[in-house]
């Protein structure tokens, strides 16, 4: 089968487009014929170094994806050949203490597609039936694929970790990226007030058109000062951020007393000043978060169908143009998800 895979670590020179063995389906698994996937920052990380992530080379790239069921057990009741499906990229062991209490995303031996095992940038992927869900009928394959990482991550951050309420205000850093845009969409569906930041005015204008209540340019404006002006000196209830060191101080200073900050990334560095006095005096709450559980994905998919939620797709590239797609992701100029379309074999 045709696939995108890394043969080493470096730049796009280690990313090859070629033939790989078609996966063999085992009992309890589903063979999915992929039709679309989207790129995530971890794709660049795996290409660049993959440090700290156990993997073997060559490694097929790609975390999220959507496609059509090719093969499935005859006894499977919720999936059938020809069905349009979306995948959850985290395969948990089902046996550790965290899996046993329903927190599969904390599994001690979880394996992610495109990281620990072959991923979705291929004509076929094989994974447990528990990780395969019917697609919302309102979405195309690229839009459905986008739900599997960014929207699921934002869902857990907003509703499981921060427990955002409709009357609260949320500050979302780095609008234009996939998780940030997903957080904006979900926060507005929940009825909350949303303030967004970016260093790019056109991105801020697009976010306002999508429903953001206020927009702050992090280069020309002091984020914390603007937040205080917008909230009458109170601060926001929740901060959603995946930028890390560059915005950490502003994030903490923007919170109301007892406010919550949820982080899922550190693209500008992972060692910011802790500002411990602010944290304990103002009794701030800090949460780390990654991806989401199968049940959270189920709830997200149900909401998507009811609310006509559509992930924002920045651009679409055929599988053969993956190098150009990775370049766009690395440049950080995208607004929404960069999708990879996978032709029928």
GROMACS .gro file of C-alpha atoms in nm:
model
  345
    1UNK     CA    1   0.000   0.000   0.000
    2UNK     CA    2   0.108   0.362  -0.048
    3UNK     CA    3   0.209   0.543   0.270
    4UNK     CA    4   0.409   0.836   0.412
    5UNK     CA    5   0.683   0.719   0.646
    6UNK     CA    6   1.001   0.838   0.814
    7UNK     CA    7   1.324   0.649   0.757
    8UNK     CA    8   1.531   0.851   1.005
    9UNK     CA    9   1.526   1.189   1.174
   10UNK     CA   10   1.598   1.531   1.029
   11UNK     CA   11   1.396   1.731   0.778
   12UNK     CA   12   1.170   1.641   0.489
   13UNK     CA   13   1.453   1.434   0.338
   14UNK     CA   14   1.367   1.154   0.586
   15UNK     CA   15   0.995   1.161   0.491
   16UNK     CA   16   0.931   0.916   0.209
   17UNK     CA   17   0.622   0.843   0.002
   18UNK     CA   18   0.622   0.484  -0.112
   19UNK     CA   19   0.509   0.128  -0.057
   20UNK     CA   20   0.467  -0.033   0.284
   21UNK     CA   21   0.311  -0.371   0.375
   22UNK     CA   22  -0.064  -0.364   0.413
   23UNK     CA   23  -0.149  -0.438   0.780
   24UNK     CA   24  -0.300  -0.777   0.862
   25UNK     CA   25  -0.619  -0.760   1.067
   26UNK     CA   26  -0.640  -0.967   1.386
   27UNK     CA   27  -0.945  -1.073   1.591
   28UNK     CA   28  -1.124  -0.775   1.744
   29UNK     CA   29  -0.959  -0.535   1.503
   30UNK     CA   30  -1.085  -0.326   1.214
   31UNK     CA   31  -0.906  -0.265   0.887
   32UNK     CA   32  -0.990   0.087   0.773
   33UNK     CA   33  -0.932   0.213   0.419
   34UNK     CA   34  -0.816   0.567   0.491
   35UNK     CA   35  -0.957   0.860   0.298
   36UNK     CA   36  -0.815   1.157   0.492
   37UNK     CA   37  -0.590   1.255   0.780
   38UNK     CA   38  -0.471   1.586   0.921
   39UNK     CA   39  -0.129   1.699   1.033
   40UNK     CA   40  -0.037   1.767   1.396
   41UNK     CA   41   0.268   1.919   1.562
   42UNK     CA   42   0.378   1.574   1.675
   43UNK     CA   43   0.426   1.478   1.308
   44UNK     CA   44   0.702   1.739   1.294
   45UNK     CA   45   0.841   1.613   1.625
   46UNK     CA   46   0.854   1.254   1.501
   47UNK     CA   47   1.026   1.368   1.181
   48UNK     CA   48   1.273   1.592   1.362
   49UNK     CA   49   1.379   1.358   1.644
   50UNK     CA   50   1.105   1.147   1.806
   51UNK     CA   51   1.313   1.172   2.124
   52UNK     CA   52   1.152   0.999   2.421
   53UNK     CA   53   0.893   0.817   2.207
   54UNK     CA   54   0.961   0.446   2.159
   55UNK     CA   55   0.931   0.374   1.787
   56UNK     CA   56   1.087   0.171   1.509
   57UNK     CA   57   1.197   0.287   1.169
   58UNK     CA   58   1.056   0.300   0.911
   59UNK     CA   59   0.748   0.448   1.083
   60UNK     CA   60   0.425   0.547   0.905
   61UNK     CA   61   0.323   0.899   1.009
   62UNK     CA   62  -0.015   1.039   1.110
   63UNK     CA   63  -0.230   1.037   1.424
   64UNK     CA   64  -0.586   1.112   1.323
   65UNK     CA   65  -0.789   0.997   1.029
   66UNK     CA   66  -1.118   0.896   0.875
   67UNK     CA   67  -1.209   0.638   0.616
   68UNK     CA   68  -1.421   0.335   0.532
   69UNK     CA   69  -1.438   0.000   0.707
   70UNK     CA   70  -1.270  -0.258   0.484
   71UNK     CA   71  -1.270  -0.563   0.712
   72UNK     CA   72  -1.425  -0.632   1.054
   73UNK     CA   73  -1.523  -0.934   1.265
   74UNK     CA   74  -1.854  -1.088   1.162
   75UNK     CA   75  -1.963  -1.067   1.526
   76UNK     CA   76  -1.909  -0.689   1.543
   77UNK     CA   77  -2.245  -0.518   1.598
   78UNK     CA   78  -2.168  -0.146   1.564
   79UNK     CA   79  -1.941  -0.149   1.258
   80UNK     CA   80  -1.980  -0.301   0.914
   81UNK     CA   81  -1.789  -0.308   0.582
   82UNK     CA   82  -1.840   0.007   0.379
   83UNK     CA   83  -1.924   0.222   0.682
   84UNK     CA   84  -1.771   0.571   0.709
   85UNK     CA   85  -1.569   0.594   1.029
   86UNK     CA   86  -1.330   0.812   1.228
   87UNK     CA   87  -1.050   0.676   1.447
   88UNK     CA   88  -0.934   0.748   1.800
   89UNK     CA   89  -0.551   0.742   1.785
   90UNK     CA   90  -0.470   0.616   2.137
   91UNK     CA   91  -0.464   0.239   2.187
   92UNK     CA   92  -0.471   0.167   2.560
   93UNK     CA   93  -0.384  -0.166   2.726
   94UNK     CA   94  -0.720  -0.201   2.905
   95UNK     CA   95  -0.553  -0.365   3.206
   96UNK     CA   96  -0.354  -0.106   3.404
   97UNK     CA   97  -0.504   0.079   3.701
   98UNK     CA   98  -0.586   0.384   3.489
   99UNK     CA   99  -0.763   0.185   3.219
  100UNK     CA  100  -0.956  -0.003   3.486
  101UNK     CA  101  -1.093   0.322   3.628
  102UNK     CA  102  -1.191   0.451   3.284
  103UNK     CA  103  -0.890   0.680   3.224
  104UNK     CA  104  -0.745   0.509   2.919
  105UNK     CA  105  -0.569   0.830   2.814
  106UNK     CA  106  -0.348   0.785   3.124
  107UNK     CA  107  -0.265   0.424   3.035
  108UNK     CA  108   0.090   0.333   3.136
  109UNK     CA  109   0.152   0.159   2.805
  110UNK     CA  110  -0.070   0.355   2.565
  111UNK     CA  111   0.038   0.348   2.202
  112UNK     CA  112  -0.041   0.634   1.966
  113UNK     CA  113  -0.083   0.598   1.592
  114UNK     CA  114   0.203   0.768   1.413
  115UNK     CA  115   0.420   0.761   1.726
  116UNK     CA  116   0.452   0.415   1.879
  117UNK     CA  117   0.291   0.228   1.588
  118UNK     CA  118   0.215   0.286   1.221
  119UNK     CA  119  -0.018   0.577   1.162
  120UNK     CA  120  -0.289   0.711   0.936
  121UNK     CA  121  -0.095   0.859   0.643
  122UNK     CA  122  -0.147   0.538   0.450
  123UNK     CA  123  -0.406   0.367   0.238
  124UNK     CA  124  -0.489   0.130   0.525
  125UNK     CA  125  -0.465   0.128   0.904
  126UNK     CA  126  -0.555  -0.149   1.146
  127UNK     CA  127  -0.663  -0.087   1.505
  128UNK     CA  128  -0.896  -0.225   1.775
  129UNK     CA  129  -1.268  -0.194   1.710
  130UNK     CA  130  -1.302   0.008   2.031
  131UNK     CA  131  -1.100   0.286   1.864
  132UNK     CA  132  -1.324   0.312   1.558
  133UNK     CA  133  -1.640   0.526   1.561
  134UNK     CA  134  -1.913   0.605   1.305
  135UNK     CA  135  -1.848   0.940   1.135
  136UNK     CA  136  -2.090   1.230   1.183
  137UNK     CA  137  -2.294   1.237   0.862
  138UNK     CA  138  -2.259   1.615   0.828
  139UNK     CA  139  -1.881   1.606   0.778
  140UNK     CA  140  -1.651   1.509   0.495
  141UNK     CA  141  -1.355   1.282   0.561
  142UNK     CA  142  -1.103   1.560   0.628
  143UNK     CA  143  -1.335   1.738   0.871
  144UNK     CA  144  -1.407   1.414   1.056
  145UNK     CA  145  -1.037   1.331   1.075
  146UNK     CA  146  -0.972   1.669   1.241
  147UNK     CA  147  -1.190   1.573   1.538
  148UNK     CA  148  -0.962   1.289   1.648
  149UNK     CA  149  -0.681   1.497   1.798
  150UNK     CA  150  -0.749   1.872   1.815
  151UNK     CA  151  -1.118   1.879   1.901
  152UNK     CA  152  -1.084   1.586   2.137
  153UNK     CA  153  -0.791   1.757   2.310
  154UNK     CA  154  -0.987   2.082   2.341
  155UNK     CA  155  -1.292   1.895   2.471
  156UNK     CA  156  -1.095   1.738   2.757
  157UNK     CA  157  -0.923   2.067   2.838
  158UNK     CA  158  -1.244   2.269   2.852
  159UNK     CA  159  -1.498   2.030   2.998
  160UNK     CA  160  -1.314   1.753   3.185
  161UNK     CA  161  -1.024   1.953   3.326
  162UNK     CA  162  -1.143   2.315   3.349
  163UNK     CA  163  -1.514   2.226   3.372
  164UNK     CA  164  -1.600   2.545   3.185
  165UNK     CA  165  -1.944   2.691   3.262
  166UNK     CA  166  -2.166   2.893   3.024
  167UNK     CA  167  -2.135   3.210   3.234
  168UNK     CA  168  -1.756   3.202   3.245
  169UNK     CA  169  -1.489   3.370   3.033
  170UNK     CA  170  -1.208   3.176   2.867
  171UNK     CA  171  -0.882   3.311   2.725
  172UNK     CA  172  -0.745   3.108   2.433
  173UNK     CA  173  -0.386   3.162   2.322
  174UNK     CA  174  -0.255   3.110   1.968
  175UNK     CA  175  -0.575   3.124   1.767
  176UNK     CA  176  -0.527   2.974   1.423
  177UNK     CA  177  -0.378   2.650   1.551
  178UNK     CA  178  -0.601   2.344   1.555
  179UNK     CA  179  -0.650   2.302   1.931
  180UNK     CA  180  -0.709   2.675   1.983
  181UNK     CA  181  -0.970   2.696   1.707
  182UNK     CA  182  -1.140   2.383   1.839
  183UNK     CA  183  -1.146   2.537   2.188
  184UNK     CA  184  -1.306   2.853   2.048
  185UNK     CA  185  -1.576   2.656   1.867
  186UNK     CA  186  -1.654   2.440   2.170
  187UNK     CA  187  -1.648   2.728   2.419
  188UNK     CA  188  -1.896   2.927   2.210
  189UNK     CA  189  -2.122   2.622   2.173
  190UNK     CA  190  -2.116   2.599   2.553
  191UNK     CA  191  -2.231   2.962   2.576
  192UNK     CA  192  -1.909   3.100   2.725
  193UNK     CA  193  -1.739   3.430   2.651
  194UNK     CA  194  -1.414   3.381   2.456
  195UNK     CA  195  -1.109   3.606   2.428
  196UNK     CA  196  -0.844   3.496   2.176
  197UNK     CA  197  -0.483   3.595   2.111
  198UNK     CA  198  -0.250   3.578   1.813
  199UNK     CA  199   0.044   3.769   1.670
  200UNK     CA  200  -0.137   3.785   1.335
  201UNK     CA  201  -0.417   4.040   1.283
  202UNK     CA  202  -0.583   3.853   0.992
  203UNK     CA  203  -0.614   3.544   1.214
  204UNK     CA  204  -0.770   3.757   1.487
  205UNK     CA  205  -1.021   3.899   1.241
  206UNK     CA  206  -1.116   3.551   1.123
  207UNK     CA  207  -1.159   3.438   1.483
  208UNK     CA  208  -1.390   3.732   1.552
  209UNK     CA  209  -1.593   3.637   1.246
  210UNK     CA  210  -1.623   3.286   1.392
  211UNK     CA  211  -1.770   3.417   1.716
  212UNK     CA  212  -1.481   3.519   1.940
  213UNK     CA  213  -1.593   3.802   2.167
  214UNK     CA  214  -1.259   3.984   2.181
  215UNK     CA  215  -0.919   3.953   2.012
  216UNK     CA  216  -0.574   4.057   2.138
  217UNK     CA  217  -0.256   4.089   1.934
  218UNK     CA  218   0.017   3.941   2.152
  219UNK     CA  219   0.291   4.134   1.971
  220UNK     CA  220   0.148   4.486   1.980
  221UNK     CA  221  -0.060   4.459   2.299
  222UNK     CA  222   0.003   4.349   2.657
  223UNK     CA  223  -0.221   4.044   2.686
  224UNK     CA  224  -0.273   4.050   3.063
  225UNK     CA  225  -0.342   4.426   3.065
  226UNK     CA  226  -0.595   4.393   2.783
  227UNK     CA  227  -0.765   4.100   2.956
  228UNK     CA  228  -0.803   4.302   3.274
  229UNK     CA  229  -0.948   4.593   3.077
  230UNK     CA  230  -1.197   4.362   2.906
  231UNK     CA  231  -1.304   4.197   3.231
  232UNK     CA  232  -1.327   4.506   3.450
  233UNK     CA  233  -1.008   4.419   3.636
  234UNK     CA  234  -1.136   4.073   3.731
  235UNK     CA  235  -0.953   3.835   3.496
  236UNK     CA  236  -1.072   3.528   3.312
  237UNK     CA  237  -1.199   3.208   3.468
  238UNK     CA  238  -1.011   2.971   3.236
  239UNK     CA  239  -0.697   2.992   3.021
  240UNK     CA  240  -0.641   2.741   2.739
  241UNK     CA  241  -0.285   2.738   2.610
  242UNK     CA  242  -0.043   2.517   2.419
  243UNK     CA  243   0.231   2.773   2.354
  244UNK     CA  244   0.429   2.734   2.676
  245UNK     CA  245   0.712   2.955   2.793
  246UNK     CA  246   0.648   3.260   2.572
  247UNK     CA  247   0.297   3.321   2.711
  248UNK     CA  248   0.308   3.159   3.054
  249UNK     CA  249   0.353   3.478   3.255
  250UNK     CA  250   0.070   3.652   3.070
  251UNK     CA  251  -0.151   3.347   3.114
  252UNK     CA  252  -0.107   3.342   3.492
  253UNK     CA  253  -0.155   3.719   3.522
  254UNK     CA  254  -0.478   3.701   3.322
  255UNK     CA  255  -0.654   3.464   3.562
  256UNK     CA  256  -0.913   3.561   3.823
  257UNK     CA  257  -0.845   3.446   4.180
  258UNK     CA  258  -0.908   3.072   4.189
  259UNK     CA  259  -0.893   3.058   3.808
  260UNK     CA  260  -0.789   2.753   3.607
  261UNK     CA  261  -0.521   2.717   3.341
  262UNK     CA  262  -0.503   2.410   3.120
  263UNK     CA  263  -0.197   2.342   2.905
  264UNK     CA  264  -0.141   2.077   2.641
  265UNK     CA  265   0.180   2.191   2.474
  266UNK     CA  266   0.503   2.385   2.496
  267UNK     CA  267   0.599   2.488   2.143
  268UNK     CA  268   0.805   2.785   2.271
  269UNK     CA  269   0.968   2.605   2.562
  270UNK     CA  270   0.872   2.393   2.861
  271UNK     CA  271   1.061   2.570   3.143
  272UNK     CA  272   0.876   2.897   3.214
  273UNK     CA  273   0.911   3.084   3.543
  274UNK     CA  274   0.678   2.906   3.787
  275UNK     CA  275   0.562   3.226   3.963
  276UNK     CA  276   0.474   3.014   4.266
  277UNK     CA  277   0.374   3.308   4.485
  278UNK     CA  278   0.105   3.408   4.238
  279UNK     CA  279  -0.013   3.049   4.213
  280UNK     CA  280  -0.057   2.992   4.587
  281UNK     CA  281  -0.163   3.344   4.692
  282UNK     CA  282  -0.431   3.363   4.422
  283UNK     CA  283  -0.505   2.991   4.459
  284UNK     CA  284  -0.474   2.925   4.087
  285UNK     CA  285  -0.537   2.576   3.953
  286UNK     CA  286  -0.303   2.426   3.691
  287UNK     CA  287  -0.397   2.127   3.476
  288UNK     CA  288  -0.199   1.931   3.221
  289UNK     CA  289  -0.397   1.756   2.950
  290UNK     CA  290  -0.343   1.542   2.642
  291UNK     CA  291  -0.594   1.398   2.395
  292UNK     CA  292  -0.908   1.244   2.555
  293UNK     CA  293  -1.071   0.914   2.644
  294UNK     CA  294  -1.293   0.700   2.425
  295UNK     CA  295  -1.601   0.815   2.614
  296UNK     CA  296  -1.506   1.181   2.570
  297UNK     CA  297  -1.467   1.115   2.197
  298UNK     CA  298  -1.812   0.957   2.192
  299UNK     CA  299  -1.962   1.269   2.352
  300UNK     CA  300  -1.775   1.497   2.111
  301UNK     CA  301  -1.902   1.304   1.809
  302UNK     CA  302  -2.258   1.319   1.941
  303UNK     CA  303  -2.235   1.696   1.990
  304UNK     CA  304  -2.087   1.737   1.643
  305UNK     CA  305  -2.389   1.565   1.491
  306UNK     CA  306  -2.639   1.769   1.695
  307UNK     CA  307  -2.475   2.110   1.669
  308UNK     CA  308  -2.351   2.096   1.309
  309UNK     CA  309  -1.997   2.162   1.432
  310UNK     CA  310  -1.750   2.175   1.145
  311UNK     CA  311  -1.374   2.178   1.209
  312UNK     CA  312  -1.189   2.453   1.022
  313UNK     CA  313  -0.979   2.314   0.736
  314UNK     CA  314  -0.697   2.545   0.632
  315UNK     CA  315  -0.585   2.354   0.324
  316UNK     CA  316  -0.593   2.013   0.161
  317UNK     CA  317  -0.298   1.831   0.005
  318UNK     CA  318  -0.284   1.496  -0.174
  319UNK     CA  319  -0.069   1.229  -0.010
  320UNK     CA  320   0.204   1.289  -0.267
  321UNK     CA  321   0.239   1.654  -0.160
  322UNK     CA  322   0.298   1.580   0.208
  323UNK     CA  323   0.633   1.765   0.206
  324UNK     CA  324   0.459   2.090   0.113
  325UNK     CA  325   0.196   2.025   0.379
  326UNK     CA  326   0.464   1.972   0.646
  327UNK     CA  327   0.634   2.294   0.537
  328UNK     CA  328   0.310   2.486   0.584
  329UNK     CA  329   0.260   2.336   0.930
  330UNK     CA  330   0.618   2.418   1.029
  331UNK     CA  331   0.580   2.779   0.910
  332UNK     CA  332   0.283   2.826   1.145
  333UNK     CA  333   0.088   3.028   0.891
  334UNK     CA  334  -0.216   2.802   0.883
  335UNK     CA  335  -0.562   2.885   1.017
  336UNK     CA  336  -0.715   2.551   1.104
  337UNK     CA  337  -0.616   2.200   1.008
  338UNK     CA  338  -0.392   2.097   0.722
  339UNK     CA  339  -0.557   1.792   0.568
  340UNK     CA  340  -0.404   1.511   0.366
  341UNK     CA  341  -0.640   1.341   0.123
  342UNK     CA  342  -0.578   0.976   0.047
  343UNK     CA  343  -0.706   0.847  -0.284
  344UNK     CA  344  -0.888   0.517  -0.307
  345UNK     CA  345  -0.640   0.236  -0.379
   0.00000   0.00000   0.00000
